[in-house]
Every structure is written in structure tokens, then in C-alpha cells.
mmCIF file with all atom_site columns, C-alpha atoms in Angstrom:
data_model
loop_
_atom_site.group_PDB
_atom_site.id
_atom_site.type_symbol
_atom_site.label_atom_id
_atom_site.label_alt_id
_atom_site.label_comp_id
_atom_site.label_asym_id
_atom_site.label_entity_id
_atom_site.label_seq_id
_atom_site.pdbx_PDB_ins_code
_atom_site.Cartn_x
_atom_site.Cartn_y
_atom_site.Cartn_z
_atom_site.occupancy
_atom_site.B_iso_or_equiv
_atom_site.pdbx_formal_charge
_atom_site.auth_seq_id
_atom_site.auth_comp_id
_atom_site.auth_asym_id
_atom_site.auth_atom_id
_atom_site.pdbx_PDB_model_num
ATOM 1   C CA . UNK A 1 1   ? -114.364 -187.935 -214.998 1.00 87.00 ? 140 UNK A CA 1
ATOM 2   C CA . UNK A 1 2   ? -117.793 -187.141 -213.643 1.00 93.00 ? 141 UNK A CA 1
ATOM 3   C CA . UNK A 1 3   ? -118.249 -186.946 -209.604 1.00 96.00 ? 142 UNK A CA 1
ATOM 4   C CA . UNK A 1 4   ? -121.717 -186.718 -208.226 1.00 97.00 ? 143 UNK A CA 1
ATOM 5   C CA . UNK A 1 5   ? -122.214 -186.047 -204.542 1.00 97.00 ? 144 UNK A CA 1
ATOM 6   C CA . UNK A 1 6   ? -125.794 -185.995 -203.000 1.00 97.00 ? 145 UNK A CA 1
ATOM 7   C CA . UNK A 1 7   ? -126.593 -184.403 -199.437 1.00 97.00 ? 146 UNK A CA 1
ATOM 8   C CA . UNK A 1 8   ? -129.482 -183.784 -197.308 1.00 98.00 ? 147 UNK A CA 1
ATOM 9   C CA . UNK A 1 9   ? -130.635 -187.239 -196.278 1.00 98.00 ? 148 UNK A CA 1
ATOM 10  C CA . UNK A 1 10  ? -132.036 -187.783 -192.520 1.00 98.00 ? 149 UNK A CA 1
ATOM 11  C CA . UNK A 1 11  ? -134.648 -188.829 -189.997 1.00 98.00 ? 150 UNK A CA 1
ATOM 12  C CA . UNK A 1 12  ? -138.095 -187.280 -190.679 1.00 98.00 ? 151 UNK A CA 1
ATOM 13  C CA . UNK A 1 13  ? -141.212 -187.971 -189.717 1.00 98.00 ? 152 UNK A CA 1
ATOM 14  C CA . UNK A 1 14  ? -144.177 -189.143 -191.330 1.00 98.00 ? 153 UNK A CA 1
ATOM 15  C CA . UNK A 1 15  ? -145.700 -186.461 -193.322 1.00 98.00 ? 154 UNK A CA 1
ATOM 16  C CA . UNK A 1 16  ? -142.661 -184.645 -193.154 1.00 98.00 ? 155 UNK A CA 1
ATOM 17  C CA . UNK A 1 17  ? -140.278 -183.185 -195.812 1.00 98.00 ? 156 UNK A CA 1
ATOM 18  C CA . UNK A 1 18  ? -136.792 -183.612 -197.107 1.00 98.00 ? 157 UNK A CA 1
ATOM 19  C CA . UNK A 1 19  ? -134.785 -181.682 -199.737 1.00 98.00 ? 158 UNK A CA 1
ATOM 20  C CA . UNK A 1 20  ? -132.112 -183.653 -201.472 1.00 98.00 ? 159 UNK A CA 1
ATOM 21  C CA . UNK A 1 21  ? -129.249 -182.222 -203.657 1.00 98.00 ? 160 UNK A CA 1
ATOM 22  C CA . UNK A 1 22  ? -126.982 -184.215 -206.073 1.00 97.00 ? 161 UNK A CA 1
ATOM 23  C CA . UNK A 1 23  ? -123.642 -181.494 -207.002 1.00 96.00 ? 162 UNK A CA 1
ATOM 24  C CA . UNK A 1 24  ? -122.115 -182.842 -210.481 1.00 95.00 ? 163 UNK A CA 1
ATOM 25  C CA . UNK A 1 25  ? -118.379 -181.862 -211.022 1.00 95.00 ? 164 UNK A CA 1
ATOM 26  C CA . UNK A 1 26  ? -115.585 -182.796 -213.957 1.00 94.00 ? 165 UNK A CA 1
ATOM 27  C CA . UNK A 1 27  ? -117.146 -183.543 -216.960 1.00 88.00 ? 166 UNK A CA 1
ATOM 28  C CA . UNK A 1 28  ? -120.115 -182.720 -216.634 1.00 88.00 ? 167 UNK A CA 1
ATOM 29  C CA . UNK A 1 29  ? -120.966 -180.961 -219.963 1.00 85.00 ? 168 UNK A CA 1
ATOM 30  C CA . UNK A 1 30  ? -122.028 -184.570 -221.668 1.00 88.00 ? 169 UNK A CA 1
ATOM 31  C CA . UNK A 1 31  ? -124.534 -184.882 -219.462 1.00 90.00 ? 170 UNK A CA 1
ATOM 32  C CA . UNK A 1 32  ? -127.803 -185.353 -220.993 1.00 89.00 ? 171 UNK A CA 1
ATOM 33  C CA . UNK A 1 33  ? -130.778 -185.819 -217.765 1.00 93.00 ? 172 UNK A CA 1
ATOM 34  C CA . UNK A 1 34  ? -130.306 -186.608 -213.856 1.00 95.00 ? 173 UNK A CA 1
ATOM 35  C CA . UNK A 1 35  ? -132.177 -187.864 -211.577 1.00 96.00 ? 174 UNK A CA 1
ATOM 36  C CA . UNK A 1 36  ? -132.765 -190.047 -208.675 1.00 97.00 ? 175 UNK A CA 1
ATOM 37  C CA . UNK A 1 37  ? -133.103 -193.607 -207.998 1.00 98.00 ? 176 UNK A CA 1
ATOM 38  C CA . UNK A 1 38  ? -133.732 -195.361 -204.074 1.00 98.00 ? 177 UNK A CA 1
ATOM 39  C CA . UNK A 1 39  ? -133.211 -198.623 -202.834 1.00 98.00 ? 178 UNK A CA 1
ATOM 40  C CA . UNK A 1 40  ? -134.206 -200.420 -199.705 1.00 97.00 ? 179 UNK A CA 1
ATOM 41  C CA . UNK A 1 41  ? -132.847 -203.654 -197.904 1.00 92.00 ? 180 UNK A CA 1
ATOM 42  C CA . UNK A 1 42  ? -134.515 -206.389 -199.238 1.00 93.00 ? 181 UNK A CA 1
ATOM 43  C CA . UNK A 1 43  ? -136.104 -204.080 -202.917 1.00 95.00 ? 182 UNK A CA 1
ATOM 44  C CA . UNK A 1 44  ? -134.724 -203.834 -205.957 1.00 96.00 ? 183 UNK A CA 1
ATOM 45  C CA . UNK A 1 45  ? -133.257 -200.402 -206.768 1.00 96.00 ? 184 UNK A CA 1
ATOM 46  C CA . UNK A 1 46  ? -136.677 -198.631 -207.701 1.00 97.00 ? 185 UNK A CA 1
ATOM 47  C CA . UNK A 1 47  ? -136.287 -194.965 -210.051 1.00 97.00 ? 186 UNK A CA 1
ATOM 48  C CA . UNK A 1 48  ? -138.152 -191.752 -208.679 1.00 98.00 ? 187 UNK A CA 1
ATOM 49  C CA . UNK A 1 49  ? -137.423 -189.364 -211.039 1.00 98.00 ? 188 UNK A CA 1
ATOM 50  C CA . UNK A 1 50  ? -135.515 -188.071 -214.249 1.00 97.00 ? 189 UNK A CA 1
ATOM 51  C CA . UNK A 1 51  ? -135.123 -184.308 -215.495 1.00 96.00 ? 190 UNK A CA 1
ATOM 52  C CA . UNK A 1 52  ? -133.266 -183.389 -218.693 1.00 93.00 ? 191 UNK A CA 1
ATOM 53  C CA . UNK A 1 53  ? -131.134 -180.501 -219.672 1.00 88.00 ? 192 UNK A CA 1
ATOM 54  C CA . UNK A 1 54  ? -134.395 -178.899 -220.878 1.00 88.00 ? 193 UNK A CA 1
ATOM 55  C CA . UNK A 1 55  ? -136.011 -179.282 -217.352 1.00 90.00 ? 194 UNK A CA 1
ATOM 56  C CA . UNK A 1 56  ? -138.485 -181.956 -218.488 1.00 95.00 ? 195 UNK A CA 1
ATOM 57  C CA . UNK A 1 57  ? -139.166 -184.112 -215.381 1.00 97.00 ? 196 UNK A CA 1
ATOM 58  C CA . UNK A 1 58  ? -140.754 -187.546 -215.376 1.00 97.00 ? 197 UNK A CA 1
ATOM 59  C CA . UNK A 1 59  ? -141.729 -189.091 -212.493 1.00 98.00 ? 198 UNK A CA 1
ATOM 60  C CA . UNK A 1 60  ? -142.639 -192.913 -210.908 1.00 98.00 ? 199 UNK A CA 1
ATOM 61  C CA . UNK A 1 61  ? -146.085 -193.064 -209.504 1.00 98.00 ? 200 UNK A CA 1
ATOM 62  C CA . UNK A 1 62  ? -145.614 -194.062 -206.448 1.00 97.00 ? 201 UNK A CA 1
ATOM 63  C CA . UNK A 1 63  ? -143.889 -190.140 -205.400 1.00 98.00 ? 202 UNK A CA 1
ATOM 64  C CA . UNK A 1 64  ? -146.260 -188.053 -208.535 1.00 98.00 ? 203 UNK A CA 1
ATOM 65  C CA . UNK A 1 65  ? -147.645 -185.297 -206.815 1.00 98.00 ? 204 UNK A CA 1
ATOM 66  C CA . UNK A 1 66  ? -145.429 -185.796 -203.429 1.00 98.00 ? 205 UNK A CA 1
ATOM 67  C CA . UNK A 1 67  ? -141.723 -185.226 -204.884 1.00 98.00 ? 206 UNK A CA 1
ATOM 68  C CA . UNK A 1 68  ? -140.222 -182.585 -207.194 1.00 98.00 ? 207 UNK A CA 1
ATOM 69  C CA . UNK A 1 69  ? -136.845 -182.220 -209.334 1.00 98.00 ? 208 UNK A CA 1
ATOM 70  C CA . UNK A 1 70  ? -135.658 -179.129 -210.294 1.00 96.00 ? 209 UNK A CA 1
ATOM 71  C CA . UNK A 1 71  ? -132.405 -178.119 -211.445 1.00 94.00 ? 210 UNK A CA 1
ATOM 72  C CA . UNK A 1 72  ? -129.657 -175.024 -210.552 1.00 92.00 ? 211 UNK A CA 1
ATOM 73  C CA . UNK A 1 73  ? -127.876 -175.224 -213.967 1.00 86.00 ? 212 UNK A CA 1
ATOM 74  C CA . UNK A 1 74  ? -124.719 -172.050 -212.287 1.00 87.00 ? 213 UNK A CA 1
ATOM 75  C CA . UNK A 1 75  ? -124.296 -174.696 -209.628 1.00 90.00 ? 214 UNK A CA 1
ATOM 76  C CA . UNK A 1 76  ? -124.389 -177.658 -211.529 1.00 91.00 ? 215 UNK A CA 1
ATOM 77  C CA . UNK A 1 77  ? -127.017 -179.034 -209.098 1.00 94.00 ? 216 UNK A CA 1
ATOM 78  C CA . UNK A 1 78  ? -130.185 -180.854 -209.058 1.00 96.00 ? 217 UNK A CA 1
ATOM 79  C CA . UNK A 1 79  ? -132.315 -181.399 -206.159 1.00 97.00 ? 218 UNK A CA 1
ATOM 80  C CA . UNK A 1 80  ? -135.013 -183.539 -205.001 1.00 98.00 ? 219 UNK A CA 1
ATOM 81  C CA . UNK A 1 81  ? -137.872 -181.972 -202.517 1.00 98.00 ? 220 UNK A CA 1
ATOM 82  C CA . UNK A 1 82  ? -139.608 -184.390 -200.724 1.00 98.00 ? 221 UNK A CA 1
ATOM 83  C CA . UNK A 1 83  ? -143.156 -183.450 -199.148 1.00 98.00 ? 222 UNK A CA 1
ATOM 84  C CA . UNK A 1 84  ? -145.788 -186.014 -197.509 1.00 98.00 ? 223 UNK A CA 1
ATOM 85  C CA . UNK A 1 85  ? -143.218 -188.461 -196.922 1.00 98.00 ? 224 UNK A CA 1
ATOM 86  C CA . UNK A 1 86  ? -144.409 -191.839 -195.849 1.00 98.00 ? 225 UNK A CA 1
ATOM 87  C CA . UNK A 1 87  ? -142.229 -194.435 -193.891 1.00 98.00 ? 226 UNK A CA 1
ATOM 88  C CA . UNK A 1 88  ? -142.166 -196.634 -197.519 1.00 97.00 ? 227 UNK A CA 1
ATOM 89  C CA . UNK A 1 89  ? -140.530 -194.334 -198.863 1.00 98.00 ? 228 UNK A CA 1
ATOM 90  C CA . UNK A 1 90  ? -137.529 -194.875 -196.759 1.00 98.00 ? 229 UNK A CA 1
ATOM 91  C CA . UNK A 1 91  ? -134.329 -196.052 -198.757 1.00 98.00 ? 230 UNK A CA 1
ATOM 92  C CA . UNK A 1 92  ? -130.806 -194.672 -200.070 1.00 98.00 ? 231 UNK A CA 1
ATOM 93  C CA . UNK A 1 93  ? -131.540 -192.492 -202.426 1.00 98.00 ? 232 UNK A CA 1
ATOM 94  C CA . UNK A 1 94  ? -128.902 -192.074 -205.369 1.00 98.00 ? 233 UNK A CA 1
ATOM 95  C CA . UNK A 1 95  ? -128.039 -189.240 -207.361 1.00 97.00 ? 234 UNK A CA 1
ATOM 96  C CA . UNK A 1 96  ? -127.470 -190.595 -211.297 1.00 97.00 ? 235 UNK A CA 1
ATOM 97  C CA . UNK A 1 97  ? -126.231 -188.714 -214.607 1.00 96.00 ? 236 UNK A CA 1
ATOM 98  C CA . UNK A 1 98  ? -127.072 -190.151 -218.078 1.00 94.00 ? 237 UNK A CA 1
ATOM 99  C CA . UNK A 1 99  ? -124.120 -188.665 -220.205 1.00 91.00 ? 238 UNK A CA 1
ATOM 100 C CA . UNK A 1 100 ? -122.697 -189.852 -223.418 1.00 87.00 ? 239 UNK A CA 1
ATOM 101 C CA . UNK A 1 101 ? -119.311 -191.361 -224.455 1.00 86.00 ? 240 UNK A CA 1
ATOM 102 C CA . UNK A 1 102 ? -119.011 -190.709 -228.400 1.00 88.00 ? 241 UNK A CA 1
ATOM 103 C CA . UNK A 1 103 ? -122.006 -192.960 -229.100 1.00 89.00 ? 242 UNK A CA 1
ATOM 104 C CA . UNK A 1 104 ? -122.417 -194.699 -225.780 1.00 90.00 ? 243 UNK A CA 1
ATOM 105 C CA . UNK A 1 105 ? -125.178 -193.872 -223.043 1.00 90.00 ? 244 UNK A CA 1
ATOM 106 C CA . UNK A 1 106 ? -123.554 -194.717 -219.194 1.00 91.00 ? 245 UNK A CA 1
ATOM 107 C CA . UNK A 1 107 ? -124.948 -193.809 -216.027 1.00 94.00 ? 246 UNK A CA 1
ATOM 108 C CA . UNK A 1 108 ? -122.849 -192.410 -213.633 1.00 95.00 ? 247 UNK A CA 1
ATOM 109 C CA . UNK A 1 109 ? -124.359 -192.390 -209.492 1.00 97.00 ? 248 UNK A CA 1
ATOM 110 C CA . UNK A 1 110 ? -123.203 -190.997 -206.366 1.00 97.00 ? 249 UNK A CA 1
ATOM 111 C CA . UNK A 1 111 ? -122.612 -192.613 -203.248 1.00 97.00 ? 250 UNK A CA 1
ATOM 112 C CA . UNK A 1 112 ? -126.704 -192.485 -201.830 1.00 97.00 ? 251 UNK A CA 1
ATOM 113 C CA . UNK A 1 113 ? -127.675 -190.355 -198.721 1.00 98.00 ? 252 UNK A CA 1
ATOM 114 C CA . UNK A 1 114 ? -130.240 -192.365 -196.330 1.00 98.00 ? 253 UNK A CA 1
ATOM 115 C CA . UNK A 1 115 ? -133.529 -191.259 -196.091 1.00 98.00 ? 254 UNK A CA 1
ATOM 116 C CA . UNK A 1 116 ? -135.314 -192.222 -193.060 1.00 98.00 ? 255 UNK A CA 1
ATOM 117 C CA . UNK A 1 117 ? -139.109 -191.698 -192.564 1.00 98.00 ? 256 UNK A CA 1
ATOM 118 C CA . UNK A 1 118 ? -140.400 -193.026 -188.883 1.00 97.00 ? 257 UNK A CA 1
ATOM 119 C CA . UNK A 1 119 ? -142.763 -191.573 -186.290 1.00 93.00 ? 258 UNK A CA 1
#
């Protein structure tokens, strides 16, 4: 079974910055992109960003030129870095693997860490 664990949520300013990290463990060599998806009370769980096994990274407008993914493939690890954070952009964020099952596509997601961004 696949476990993801993200870390490095907390209270930050506006303008400030966060670094996120989302550590994959079990089977983890099906895995075919990660990424991150946030959700806020009230919002429908919104996606930030994907990266593949190859390092391509797409990412939602609304964090283009504010967030970046990059990837540790010894450590199994993908993080998120946050700059120029504004207080919308306050939400759980969740770690998710796309990974296939013979000829199935799942998503598997971590538990969220809580980003909070108030003055």
C-alpha cells in the first residue's frame, strides 16, 4: 500500500513563504505524477499543481509564477515552495499520487497540512 505524509503547513503572513513536503512510502514504484491539491471551508477542493516522474510540472493559474514543485526522487519526496502568499490562498493542502493498478488510474492523498496566510 502507498502512504503519503505531507509536513510544513503553518501561520504566515501575507507575502510570506511556505515550503511543503509530501514523503511517499510502500508502493510507491507505480507511481506515475504527484502533486498537490487545497481546499477551504466552504470551496470545492481546487488542484495547484502536478509533476510527473519526468519532472514536468503543470500548474493552476491562480499560484503560476508564485508556487513551485520539485521532486527528491532518493527520498521519495516532493515538495511544494510557496512564495508571495496571499491570505486566499489559505486552505489544507493535500499531498496526492496518481499510480496505476494493472490498467486502473487511482489517486492516493495524504492527510492535508493547514496552511494559514493572515497579517
Amino acid at each position: 500500500q502507498l502512504q503519503l505524509v505531507e509536513s510544513g503547513g503553518g501561520l504566515v503572513q501575507p507575502g510570506g513563504s511556505l515550503r511543503l513536503s509530501c514523503a511517499a512510502s510502500g508502493s510507491i514504484f507505480s507511481i506515475y505524477a504527484m502533486g498537490w491539491y487545497r481546499q477551504a471551508p466552504g470551496k470545492q477542493r481546487e488542484w495547484v499543481v502536478s509533476i510527473s516522474n519526468s519532472g514536468t510540472t503543470n500548474y493552476a493559474d491562480s499560484v503560476k509564477g508564485r508556487f513551485t514543485a520539485s521532486r527528491d526522487n532518493a527520498k521519495n519526496t516532493v515538495y511544494l515552495q510557496m512564495n508571495s502568499l496571499k491570505p486566499e490562498d489559505t486552505a489544507v493542502y493535500l499531498c496526492y499520487a496518481g499510480r496505476w493498478i494493472g490498467a486502473a488510474q487511482i489517486n492516493d492523498w495524504g492527510q492535508g497540512t493547514q496552511v494559514t496566510v493572515s497579517s
